[in-house]
Amino acid sequence: MTIVLIAVAAYLAAAIWLAADLGRDRAPGLRPWWWLALGGFLLHGGRHLIAWQHSGAADLHLFAALSLVGLGMAALTTLFGARGRMAALGVVVFPIAAATLLAFALHTPRTPEALDWRLQLHAWLALLAYATLAIAALLAVMLWLQERALRRHRIHGWLRALPPLVELETLLFRSITVGFVLLSATLLTGMLFVENLLAQHLVHKTVLSVLSWLVFGGLLVGRWRRGWRGAKAVHWTLVAMALLVLAFFGSKAVLELVLNRAA
């Protein structure tokens, strides 16, 4: 538990440091927040490695999966924030990572089910896709806030520390593109490696995931063919992400917490 508490403290300290920089209208840059976030990320990952060594298999149940997505979001923010492009995301991402890690540590662990390499590949692709597209959803919210402030001529405070509107939009679509590729690979490996969808309670998860994939794909096509941007891009991104959250974490929550079954 000591590792968890230190990681949580490091994440929260990084978020507070970033918030202070943004509150002073100062670009974050590569400052002490980055080292704090890196420390939190490494300890976060170390906690999962210890759990896997102890149980002999990767735990991918609800709280473990949430924590791994939080870990992925923290890793992406730390990596790209080092160049000052997405550092502002850390104010939201690092507390999310801390909360998911704490929930994982406090949750009574189940005995993980051993998965062969094919199902493990499918699961890891899914977690990477969720983390990447969750970052895209946060970028969409930031884009919406920035556009609203521009319309009202009220650009002040932390909004000035965000990337320019065009760059923020570019980051959004790059994140969606990478996430869409990962989600496509997730669905493909699921079709190839997962058997008997009905018996494994995966029909609703598959349907919602495919719907999310279609919405993200439609957004990318609309961007390419018709130059979609602004509010339309934000709305499509958030709808697609909501479907994805329902597909994976919604179904896991119902199966594990309500029905007490393995998801």
PDB file of C-alpha atoms in Angstrom:
ATOM      1  CA  MET A   1       0.000   0.000   0.000  1.00  0.00           C
ATOM      2  CA  THR A   2       2.981   2.286   0.556  1.00  0.00           C
ATOM      3  CA  ILE A   3       3.785   2.253  -3.162  1.00  0.00           C
ATOM      4  CA  VAL A   4       0.182   3.202  -3.949  1.00  0.00           C
ATOM      5  CA  LEU A   5       0.123   6.116  -1.500  1.00  0.00           C
ATOM      6  CA  ILE A   6       3.433   7.493  -2.816  1.00  0.00           C
ATOM      7  CA  ALA A   7       2.200   7.179  -6.418  1.00  0.00           C
ATOM      8  CA  VAL A   8      -1.083   8.916  -5.553  1.00  0.00           C
ATOM      9  CA  ALA A   9       0.805  11.716  -3.776  1.00  0.00           C
ATOM     10  CA  ALA A  10       3.138  12.124  -6.779  1.00  0.00           C
ATOM     11  CA  TYR A  11       0.224  12.282  -9.221  1.00  0.00           C
ATOM     12  CA  LEU A  12      -1.658  14.845  -7.130  1.00  0.00           C
ATOM     13  CA  ALA A  13       1.472  16.946  -6.582  1.00  0.00           C
ATOM     14  CA  ALA A  14       2.083  16.973 -10.354  1.00  0.00           C
ATOM     15  CA  ALA A  15      -1.516  18.070 -10.982  1.00  0.00           C
ATOM     16  CA  ILE A  16      -1.290  20.836  -8.357  1.00  0.00           C
ATOM     17  CA  TRP A  17       2.013  22.072  -9.789  1.00  0.00           C
ATOM     18  CA  LEU A  18       0.519  22.162 -13.277  1.00  0.00           C
ATOM     19  CA  ALA A  19      -2.599  23.952 -12.052  1.00  0.00           C
ATOM     20  CA  ALA A  20      -0.435  26.575 -10.345  1.00  0.00           C
ATOM     21  CA  ASP A  21       1.537  27.145 -13.563  1.00  0.00           C
ATOM     22  CA  LEU A  22      -1.645  27.440 -15.590  1.00  0.00           C
ATOM     23  CA  GLY A  23      -3.200  29.772 -13.036  1.00  0.00           C
ATOM     24  CA  ARG A  24      -0.234  32.111 -13.474  1.00  0.00           C
ATOM     25  CA  ASP A  25      -0.665  32.036 -17.278  1.00  0.00           C
ATOM     26  CA  ARG A  26       2.670  30.292 -17.538  1.00  0.00           C
ATOM     27  CA  ALA A  27       3.330  27.528 -20.050  1.00  0.00           C
ATOM     28  CA  PRO A  28       4.143  24.381 -18.050  1.00  0.00           C
ATOM     29  CA  GLY A  29       7.202  23.257 -20.010  1.00  0.00           C
ATOM     30  CA  LEU A  30       9.486  20.547 -18.607  1.00  0.00           C
ATOM     31  CA  ARG A  31       9.264  21.529 -14.940  1.00  0.00           C
ATOM     32  CA  PRO A  32       9.216  19.524 -11.662  1.00  0.00           C
ATOM     33  CA  TRP A  33       5.630  18.414 -12.382  1.00  0.00           C
ATOM     34  CA  TRP A  34       7.026  16.140 -15.091  1.00  0.00           C
ATOM     35  CA  TRP A  35       9.342  14.311 -12.709  1.00  0.00           C
ATOM     36  CA  LEU A  36       6.524  13.929 -10.194  1.00  0.00           C
ATOM     37  CA  ALA A  37       4.237  12.533 -12.901  1.00  0.00           C
ATOM     38  CA  LEU A  38       6.972  10.180 -14.117  1.00  0.00           C
ATOM     39  CA  GLY A  39       7.475   8.905 -10.578  1.00  0.00           C
ATOM     40  CA  GLY A  40       3.745   8.354 -10.150  1.00  0.00           C
ATOM     41  CA  PHE A  41       3.559   6.525 -13.473  1.00  0.00           C
ATOM     42  CA  LEU A  42       6.487   4.216 -12.656  1.00  0.00           C
ATOM     43  CA  LEU A  43       5.122   3.369  -9.205  1.00  0.00           C
ATOM     44  CA  HIS A  44       1.653   2.871 -10.685  1.00  0.00           C
ATOM     45  CA  GLY A  45       3.020   0.393 -13.210  1.00  0.00           C
ATOM     46  CA  GLY A  46       5.135  -1.255 -10.514  1.00  0.00           C
ATOM     47  CA  ARG A  47       2.022  -1.897  -8.397  1.00  0.00           C
ATOM     48  CA  HIS A  48       0.437  -3.829 -11.252  1.00  0.00           C
ATOM     49  CA  LEU A  49       3.631  -5.811 -11.861  1.00  0.00           C
ATOM     50  CA  ILE A  50       3.724  -6.826  -8.193  1.00  0.00           C
ATOM     51  CA  ALA A  51       0.077  -7.899  -8.360  1.00  0.00           C
ATOM     52  CA  TRP A  52       0.719  -9.975 -11.481  1.00  0.00           C
ATOM     53  CA  GLN A  53       3.759 -11.666  -9.948  1.00  0.00           C
ATOM     54  CA  HIS A  54       1.794 -12.466  -6.807  1.00  0.00           C
ATOM     55  CA  SER A  55      -1.214 -13.945  -8.633  1.00  0.00           C
ATOM     56  CA  GLY A  56       0.648 -15.477 -11.567  1.00  0.00           C
ATOM     57  CA  ALA A  57      -1.686 -13.888 -14.125  1.00  0.00           C
ATOM     58  CA  ALA A  58      -2.681 -10.426 -15.316  1.00  0.00           C
ATOM     59  CA  ASP A  59      -5.717  -9.092 -13.449  1.00  0.00           C
ATOM     60  CA  LEU A  60      -8.097  -7.497 -15.965  1.00  0.00           C
ATOM     61  CA  HIS A  61     -11.210  -7.235 -13.832  1.00  0.00           C
ATOM     62  CA  LEU A  62     -13.105  -3.941 -13.484  1.00  0.00           C
ATOM     63  CA  PHE A  63     -10.927  -1.966 -11.079  1.00  0.00           C
ATOM     64  CA  ALA A  64      -7.690  -3.388 -12.490  1.00  0.00           C
ATOM     65  CA  ALA A  65      -8.786  -2.464 -16.020  1.00  0.00           C
ATOM     66  CA  LEU A  66      -9.775   1.045 -14.899  1.00  0.00           C
ATOM     67  CA  SER A  67      -6.380   1.452 -13.253  1.00  0.00           C
ATOM     68  CA  LEU A  68      -4.564   0.281 -16.378  1.00  0.00           C
ATOM     69  CA  VAL A  69      -6.489   2.764 -18.523  1.00  0.00           C
ATOM     70  CA  GLY A  70      -5.576   5.482 -16.014  1.00  0.00           C
ATOM     71  CA  LEU A  71      -1.962   4.344 -16.272  1.00  0.00           C
ATOM     72  CA  GLY A  72      -2.090   4.600 -20.057  1.00  0.00           C
ATOM     73  CA  MET A  73      -3.619   8.078 -19.912  1.00  0.00           C
ATOM     74  CA  ALA A  74      -0.937   9.216 -17.460  1.00  0.00           C
ATOM     75  CA  ALA A  75       1.795   7.765 -19.688  1.00  0.00           C
ATOM     76  CA  LEU A  76       0.504   9.586 -22.793  1.00  0.00           C
ATOM     77  CA  THR A  77       0.118  12.865 -20.928  1.00  0.00           C
ATOM     78  CA  THR A  78       3.588  12.632 -19.384  1.00  0.00           C
ATOM     79  CA  LEU A  79       5.183  11.705 -22.708  1.00  0.00           C
ATOM     80  CA  PHE A  80       3.608  14.436 -24.811  1.00  0.00           C
ATOM     81  CA  GLY A  81       3.422  16.960 -21.984  1.00  0.00           C
ATOM     82  CA  ALA A  82       7.209  16.930 -21.867  1.00  0.00           C
ATOM     83  CA  ARG A  83       7.076  18.914 -25.097  1.00  0.00           C
ATOM     84  CA  GLY A  84       4.485  21.290 -23.679  1.00  0.00           C
ATOM     85  CA  ARG A  85       1.743  20.241 -26.087  1.00  0.00           C
ATOM     86  CA  MET A  86      -0.629  18.390 -23.792  1.00  0.00           C
ATOM     87  CA  ALA A  87       0.632  19.280 -20.339  1.00  0.00           C
ATOM     88  CA  ALA A  88      -2.621  21.019 -19.391  1.00  0.00           C
ATOM     89  CA  LEU A  89      -4.367  17.642 -19.584  1.00  0.00           C
ATOM     90  CA  GLY A  90      -2.406  16.556 -16.534  1.00  0.00           C
ATOM     91  CA  VAL A  91      -4.598  18.686 -14.273  1.00  0.00           C
ATOM     92  CA  VAL A  92      -7.417  16.229 -15.043  1.00  0.00           C
ATOM     93  CA  VAL A  93      -5.558  13.070 -16.070  1.00  0.00           C
ATOM     94  CA  PHE A  94      -3.246  12.708 -13.062  1.00  0.00           C
ATOM     95  CA  PRO A  95      -6.064  12.828 -10.466  1.00  0.00           C
ATOM     96  CA  ILE A  96      -7.971  10.282 -12.584  1.00  0.00           C
ATOM     97  CA  ALA A  97      -4.913   8.010 -12.628  1.00  0.00           C
ATOM     98  CA  ALA A  98      -4.515   8.435  -8.853  1.00  0.00           C
ATOM     99  CA  ALA A  99      -8.185   7.619  -8.211  1.00  0.00           C
ATOM    100  CA  THR A 100      -8.173   4.509 -10.420  1.00  0.00           C
ATOM    101  CA  LEU A 101      -4.961   3.244  -8.797  1.00  0.00           C
ATOM    102  CA  LEU A 102      -6.402   3.781  -5.315  1.00  0.00           C
ATOM    103  CA  ALA A 103      -9.635   1.983  -6.274  1.00  0.00           C
ATOM    104  CA  PHE A 104      -7.602  -0.942  -7.627  1.00  0.00           C
ATOM    105  CA  ALA A 105      -5.504  -1.143  -4.459  1.00  0.00           C
ATOM    106  CA  LEU A 106      -8.534  -1.006  -2.125  1.00  0.00           C
ATOM    107  CA  HIS A 107     -10.682  -3.436  -4.107  1.00  0.00           C
ATOM    108  CA  THR A 108     -10.651  -7.005  -2.846  1.00  0.00           C
ATOM    109  CA  PRO A 109      -8.844  -8.848  -5.640  1.00  0.00           C
ATOM    110  CA  ARG A 110     -10.383 -11.725  -7.499  1.00  0.00           C
ATOM    111  CA  THR A 111      -8.311 -14.667  -8.591  1.00  0.00           C
ATOM    112  CA  PRO A 112      -7.406 -13.677 -12.151  1.00  0.00           C
ATOM    113  CA  GLU A 113      -8.282 -16.032 -14.940  1.00  0.00           C
ATOM    114  CA  ALA A 114      -5.277 -17.205 -16.943  1.00  0.00           C
ATOM    115  CA  LEU A 115      -5.547 -16.082 -20.578  1.00  0.00           C
ATOM    116  CA  ASP A 116      -3.609 -17.390 -23.530  1.00  0.00           C
ATOM    117  CA  TRP A 117      -1.496 -14.995 -25.583  1.00  0.00           C
ATOM    118  CA  ARG A 118      -4.270 -14.351 -28.109  1.00  0.00           C
ATOM    119  CA  LEU A 119      -6.798 -13.167 -25.538  1.00  0.00           C
ATOM    120  CA  GLN A 120      -4.077 -11.204 -23.754  1.00  0.00           C
ATOM    121  CA  LEU A 121      -3.250  -9.448 -27.037  1.00  0.00           C
ATOM    122  CA  HIS A 122      -6.939  -8.622 -27.501  1.00  0.00           C
ATOM    123  CA  ALA A 123      -7.203  -7.266 -23.938  1.00  0.00           C
ATOM    124  CA  TRP A 124      -4.057  -5.113 -24.162  1.00  0.00           C
ATOM    125  CA  LEU A 125      -5.120  -3.641 -27.485  1.00  0.00           C
ATOM    126  CA  ALA A 126      -8.492  -2.785 -25.949  1.00  0.00           C
ATOM    127  CA  LEU A 127      -6.908  -1.040 -22.948  1.00  0.00           C
ATOM    128  CA  LEU A 128      -4.556   0.951 -25.194  1.00  0.00           C
ATOM    129  CA  ALA A 129      -7.481   1.972 -27.400  1.00  0.00           C
ATOM    130  CA  TYR A 130      -9.541   3.107 -24.391  1.00  0.00           C
ATOM    131  CA  ALA A 131      -6.647   5.127 -22.948  1.00  0.00           C
ATOM    132  CA  THR A 132      -5.921   6.845 -26.273  1.00  0.00           C
ATOM    133  CA  LEU A 133      -9.557   7.627 -27.006  1.00  0.00           C
ATOM    134  CA  ALA A 134     -10.111   8.855 -23.446  1.00  0.00           C
ATOM    135  CA  ILE A 135      -7.325  11.381 -24.078  1.00  0.00           C
ATOM    136  CA  ALA A 136      -9.115  12.322 -27.309  1.00  0.00           C
ATOM    137  CA  ALA A 137     -12.336  12.889 -25.360  1.00  0.00           C
ATOM    138  CA  LEU A 138     -10.552  15.215 -22.927  1.00  0.00           C
ATOM    139  CA  LEU A 139      -8.988  17.090 -25.857  1.00  0.00           C
ATOM    140  CA  ALA A 140     -12.477  17.454 -27.336  1.00  0.00           C
ATOM    141  CA  VAL A 141     -13.720  19.022 -24.098  1.00  0.00           C
ATOM    142  CA  MET A 142     -10.735  21.398 -24.069  1.00  0.00           C
ATOM    143  CA  LEU A 143     -11.437  22.318 -27.699  1.00  0.00           C
ATOM    144  CA  TRP A 144     -15.065  23.058 -26.861  1.00  0.00           C
ATOM    145  CA  LEU A 145     -14.083  25.249 -23.896  1.00  0.00           C
ATOM    146  CA  GLN A 146     -11.560  27.145 -25.988  1.00  0.00           C
ATOM    147  CA  GLU A 147     -14.002  27.738 -28.846  1.00  0.00           C
ATOM    148  CA  ARG A 148     -16.691  28.930 -26.423  1.00  0.00           C
ATOM    149  CA  ALA A 149     -14.242  31.330 -24.779  1.00  0.00           C
ATOM    150  CA  LEU A 150     -13.223  32.700 -28.186  1.00  0.00           C
ATOM    151  CA  ARG A 151     -16.840  33.318 -29.140  1.00  0.00           C
ATOM    152  CA  ARG A 152     -17.364  35.207 -25.883  1.00  0.00           C
ATOM    153  CA  HIS A 153     -14.001  37.012 -26.133  1.00  0.00           C
ATOM    154  CA  ARG A 154     -13.019  35.692 -22.709  1.00  0.00           C
ATOM    155  CA  ILE A 155      -9.665  34.016 -23.231  1.00  0.00           C
ATOM    156  CA  HIS A 156      -8.001  34.239 -19.842  1.00  0.00           C
ATOM    157  CA  GLY A 157      -6.450  32.121 -17.102  1.00  0.00           C
ATOM    158  CA  TRP A 158      -5.596  28.530 -17.905  1.00  0.00           C
ATOM    159  CA  LEU A 159      -7.101  28.734 -21.405  1.00  0.00           C
ATOM    160  CA  ARG A 160      -4.079  30.782 -22.479  1.00  0.00           C
ATOM    161  CA  ALA A 161      -1.816  27.856 -21.596  1.00  0.00           C
ATOM    162  CA  LEU A 162      -3.608  25.524 -24.022  1.00  0.00           C
ATOM    163  CA  PRO A 163      -2.191  24.945 -27.497  1.00  0.00           C
ATOM    164  CA  PRO A 164      -3.606  27.225 -30.225  1.00  0.00           C
ATOM    165  CA  LEU A 165      -7.023  26.191 -31.495  1.00  0.00           C
ATOM    166  CA  VAL A 166      -5.716  24.736 -34.776  1.00  0.00           C
ATOM    167  CA  GLU A 167      -2.999  22.758 -32.999  1.00  0.00           C
ATOM    168  CA  LEU A 168      -5.469  21.486 -30.405  1.00  0.00           C
ATOM    169  CA  GLU A 169      -7.789  20.303 -33.169  1.00  0.00           C
ATOM    170  CA  THR A 170      -4.875  18.594 -34.904  1.00  0.00           C
ATOM    171  CA  LEU A 171      -3.969  16.814 -31.665  1.00  0.00           C
ATOM    172  CA  LEU A 172      -7.580  15.721 -31.286  1.00  0.00           C
ATOM    173  CA  PHE A 173      -7.765  14.097 -34.709  1.00  0.00           C
ATOM    174  CA  ARG A 174      -4.332  12.508 -34.379  1.00  0.00           C
ATOM    175  CA  SER A 175      -5.429  10.949 -31.093  1.00  0.00           C
ATOM    176  CA  ILE A 176      -8.676   9.752 -32.651  1.00  0.00           C
ATOM    177  CA  THR A 177      -6.811   8.258 -35.615  1.00  0.00           C
ATOM    178  CA  VAL A 178      -4.413   6.309 -33.381  1.00  0.00           C
ATOM    179  CA  GLY A 179      -7.253   5.223 -31.114  1.00  0.00           C
ATOM    180  CA  PHE A 180      -9.372   4.180 -34.102  1.00  0.00           C
ATOM    181  CA  VAL A 181      -6.557   1.976 -35.420  1.00  0.00           C
ATOM    182  CA  LEU A 182      -6.160   0.369 -31.975  1.00  0.00           C
ATOM    183  CA  LEU A 183      -9.917  -0.100 -31.649  1.00  0.00           C
ATOM    184  CA  SER A 184     -10.026  -1.687 -35.120  1.00  0.00           C
ATOM    185  CA  ALA A 185      -7.275  -4.098 -34.075  1.00  0.00           C
ATOM    186  CA  THR A 186      -9.203  -4.834 -30.871  1.00  0.00           C
ATOM    187  CA  LEU A 187     -12.374  -5.722 -32.769  1.00  0.00           C
ATOM    188  CA  LEU A 188     -10.415  -7.792 -35.304  1.00  0.00           C
ATOM    189  CA  THR A 189      -8.610  -9.833 -32.635  1.00  0.00           C
ATOM    190  CA  GLY A 190     -11.918 -10.242 -30.818  1.00  0.00           C
ATOM    191  CA  MET A 191     -13.538 -11.749 -33.918  1.00  0.00           C
ATOM    192  CA  LEU A 192     -10.542 -14.018 -34.490  1.00  0.00           C
ATOM    193  CA  PHE A 193      -9.808 -15.156 -30.937  1.00  0.00           C
ATOM    194  CA  VAL A 194     -12.982 -14.871 -28.840  1.00  0.00           C
ATOM    195  CA  GLU A 195     -15.360 -17.820 -29.120  1.00  0.00           C
ATOM    196  CA  ASN A 196     -19.040 -18.148 -28.226  1.00  0.00           C
ATOM    197  CA  LEU A 197     -20.050 -14.531 -27.648  1.00  0.00           C
ATOM    198  CA  LEU A 198     -23.396 -15.491 -26.127  1.00  0.00           C
ATOM    199  CA  ALA A 199     -21.876 -17.742 -23.457  1.00  0.00           C
ATOM    200  CA  GLN A 200     -19.302 -15.111 -22.512  1.00  0.00           C
ATOM    201  CA  HIS A 201     -21.845 -12.282 -22.120  1.00  0.00           C
ATOM    202  CA  LEU A 202     -20.107 -10.325 -24.864  1.00  0.00           C
ATOM    203  CA  VAL A 203     -22.932  -9.557 -27.304  1.00  0.00           C
ATOM    204  CA  HIS A 204     -23.830  -6.159 -25.818  1.00  0.00           C
ATOM    205  CA  LYS A 205     -20.162  -5.278 -25.422  1.00  0.00           C
ATOM    206  CA  THR A 206     -19.479  -6.142 -29.071  1.00  0.00           C
ATOM    207  CA  VAL A 207     -22.512  -4.237 -30.385  1.00  0.00           C
ATOM    208  CA  LEU A 208     -21.667  -1.071 -28.440  1.00  0.00           C
ATOM    209  CA  SER A 209     -17.979  -1.304 -29.418  1.00  0.00           C
ATOM    210  CA  VAL A 210     -18.896  -1.636 -33.098  1.00  0.00           C
ATOM    211  CA  LEU A 211     -21.248   1.348 -32.813  1.00  0.00           C
ATOM    212  CA  SER A 212     -18.438   3.387 -31.240  1.00  0.00           C
ATOM    213  CA  TRP A 213     -16.078   2.259 -34.018  1.00  0.00           C
ATOM    214  CA  LEU A 214     -18.616   3.364 -36.638  1.00  0.00           C
ATOM    215  CA  VAL A 215     -19.030   6.791 -35.031  1.00  0.00           C
ATOM    216  CA  PHE A 216     -15.270   7.355 -34.780  1.00  0.00           C
ATOM    217  CA  GLY A 217     -14.844   6.121 -38.350  1.00  0.00           C
ATOM    218  CA  GLY A 218     -17.641   8.386 -39.562  1.00  0.00           C
ATOM    219  CA  LEU A 219     -15.989  11.341 -37.851  1.00  0.00           C
ATOM    220  CA  LEU A 220     -12.642  10.630 -39.521  1.00  0.00           C
ATOM    221  CA  VAL A 221     -14.311  10.268 -42.924  1.00  0.00           C
ATOM    222  CA  GLY A 222     -16.244  13.487 -42.345  1.00  0.00           C
ATOM    223  CA  ARG A 223     -13.014  15.254 -41.422  1.00  0.00           C
ATOM    224  CA  TRP A 224     -11.283  13.932 -44.554  1.00  0.00           C
ATOM    225  CA  ARG A 225     -14.111  14.490 -47.046  1.00  0.00           C
ATOM    226  CA  ARG A 226     -15.976  17.495 -45.635  1.00  0.00           C
ATOM    227  CA  GLY A 227     -13.511  19.133 -43.278  1.00  0.00           C
ATOM    228  CA  TRP A 228     -15.584  18.562 -40.130  1.00  0.00           C
ATOM    229  CA  ARG A 229     -14.281  20.451 -37.124  1.00  0.00           C
ATOM    230  CA  GLY A 230     -15.359  22.432 -34.086  1.00  0.00           C
ATOM    231  CA  ALA A 231     -18.607  21.561 -32.323  1.00  0.00           C
ATOM    232  CA  LYS A 232     -19.432  18.711 -34.712  1.00  0.00           C
ATOM    233  CA  ALA A 233     -16.088  17.015 -34.024  1.00  0.00           C
ATOM    234  CA  VAL A 234     -16.552  17.477 -30.272  1.00  0.00           C
ATOM    235  CA  HIS A 235     -20.067  16.002 -30.281  1.00  0.00           C
ATOM    236  CA  TRP A 236     -19.133  12.973 -32.377  1.00  0.00           C
ATOM    237  CA  THR A 237     -16.077  12.289 -30.231  1.00  0.00           C
ATOM    238  CA  LEU A 238     -18.008  12.408 -26.965  1.00  0.00           C
ATOM    239  CA  VAL A 239     -20.849  10.238 -28.290  1.00  0.00           C
ATOM    240  CA  ALA A 240     -18.380   7.624 -29.569  1.00  0.00           C
ATOM    241  CA  MET A 241     -16.485   7.653 -26.264  1.00  0.00           C
ATOM    242  CA  ALA A 242     -19.702   7.280 -24.260  1.00  0.00           C
ATOM    243  CA  LEU A 243     -20.581   4.187 -26.309  1.00  0.00           C
ATOM    244  CA  LEU A 244     -17.119   2.767 -25.699  1.00  0.00           C
ATOM    245  CA  VAL A 245     -17.318   3.344 -21.943  1.00  0.00           C
ATOM    246  CA  LEU A 246     -20.708   1.612 -21.846  1.00  0.00           C
ATOM    247  CA  ALA A 247     -19.357  -1.236 -23.964  1.00  0.00           C
ATOM    248  CA  PHE A 248     -16.466  -2.142 -21.713  1.00  0.00           C
ATOM    249  CA  PHE A 249     -16.721  -0.619 -18.256  1.00  0.00           C
ATOM    250  CA  GLY A 250     -20.510  -0.474 -18.186  1.00  0.00           C
ATOM    251  CA  SER A 251     -20.805  -4.166 -18.949  1.00  0.00           C
ATOM    252  CA  LYS A 252     -18.005  -5.028 -16.508  1.00  0.00           C
ATOM    253  CA  ALA A 253     -19.667  -3.049 -13.733  1.00  0.00           C
ATOM    254  CA  VAL A 254     -22.998  -4.806 -14.229  1.00  0.00           C
ATOM    255  CA  LEU A 255     -21.483  -8.284 -14.482  1.00  0.00           C
ATOM    256  CA  GLU A 256     -18.979  -7.968 -11.635  1.00  0.00           C
ATOM    257  CA  LEU A 257     -20.644  -5.618  -9.162  1.00  0.00           C
ATOM    258  CA  VAL A 258     -24.347  -6.341  -9.740  1.00  0.00           C
ATOM    259  CA  LEU A 259     -24.453  -9.945 -10.993  1.00  0.00           C
ATOM    260  CA  ASN A 260     -21.174 -10.993  -9.312  1.00  0.00           C
ATOM    261  CA  ARG A 261     -19.921 -12.754 -12.412  1.00  0.00           C
ATOM    262  CA  ALA A 262     -16.569 -12.593 -14.154  1.00  0.00           C
ATOM    263  CA  ALA A 263     -16.662 -10.248 -17.132  1.00  0.00           C
TER     264      ALA A 263
END
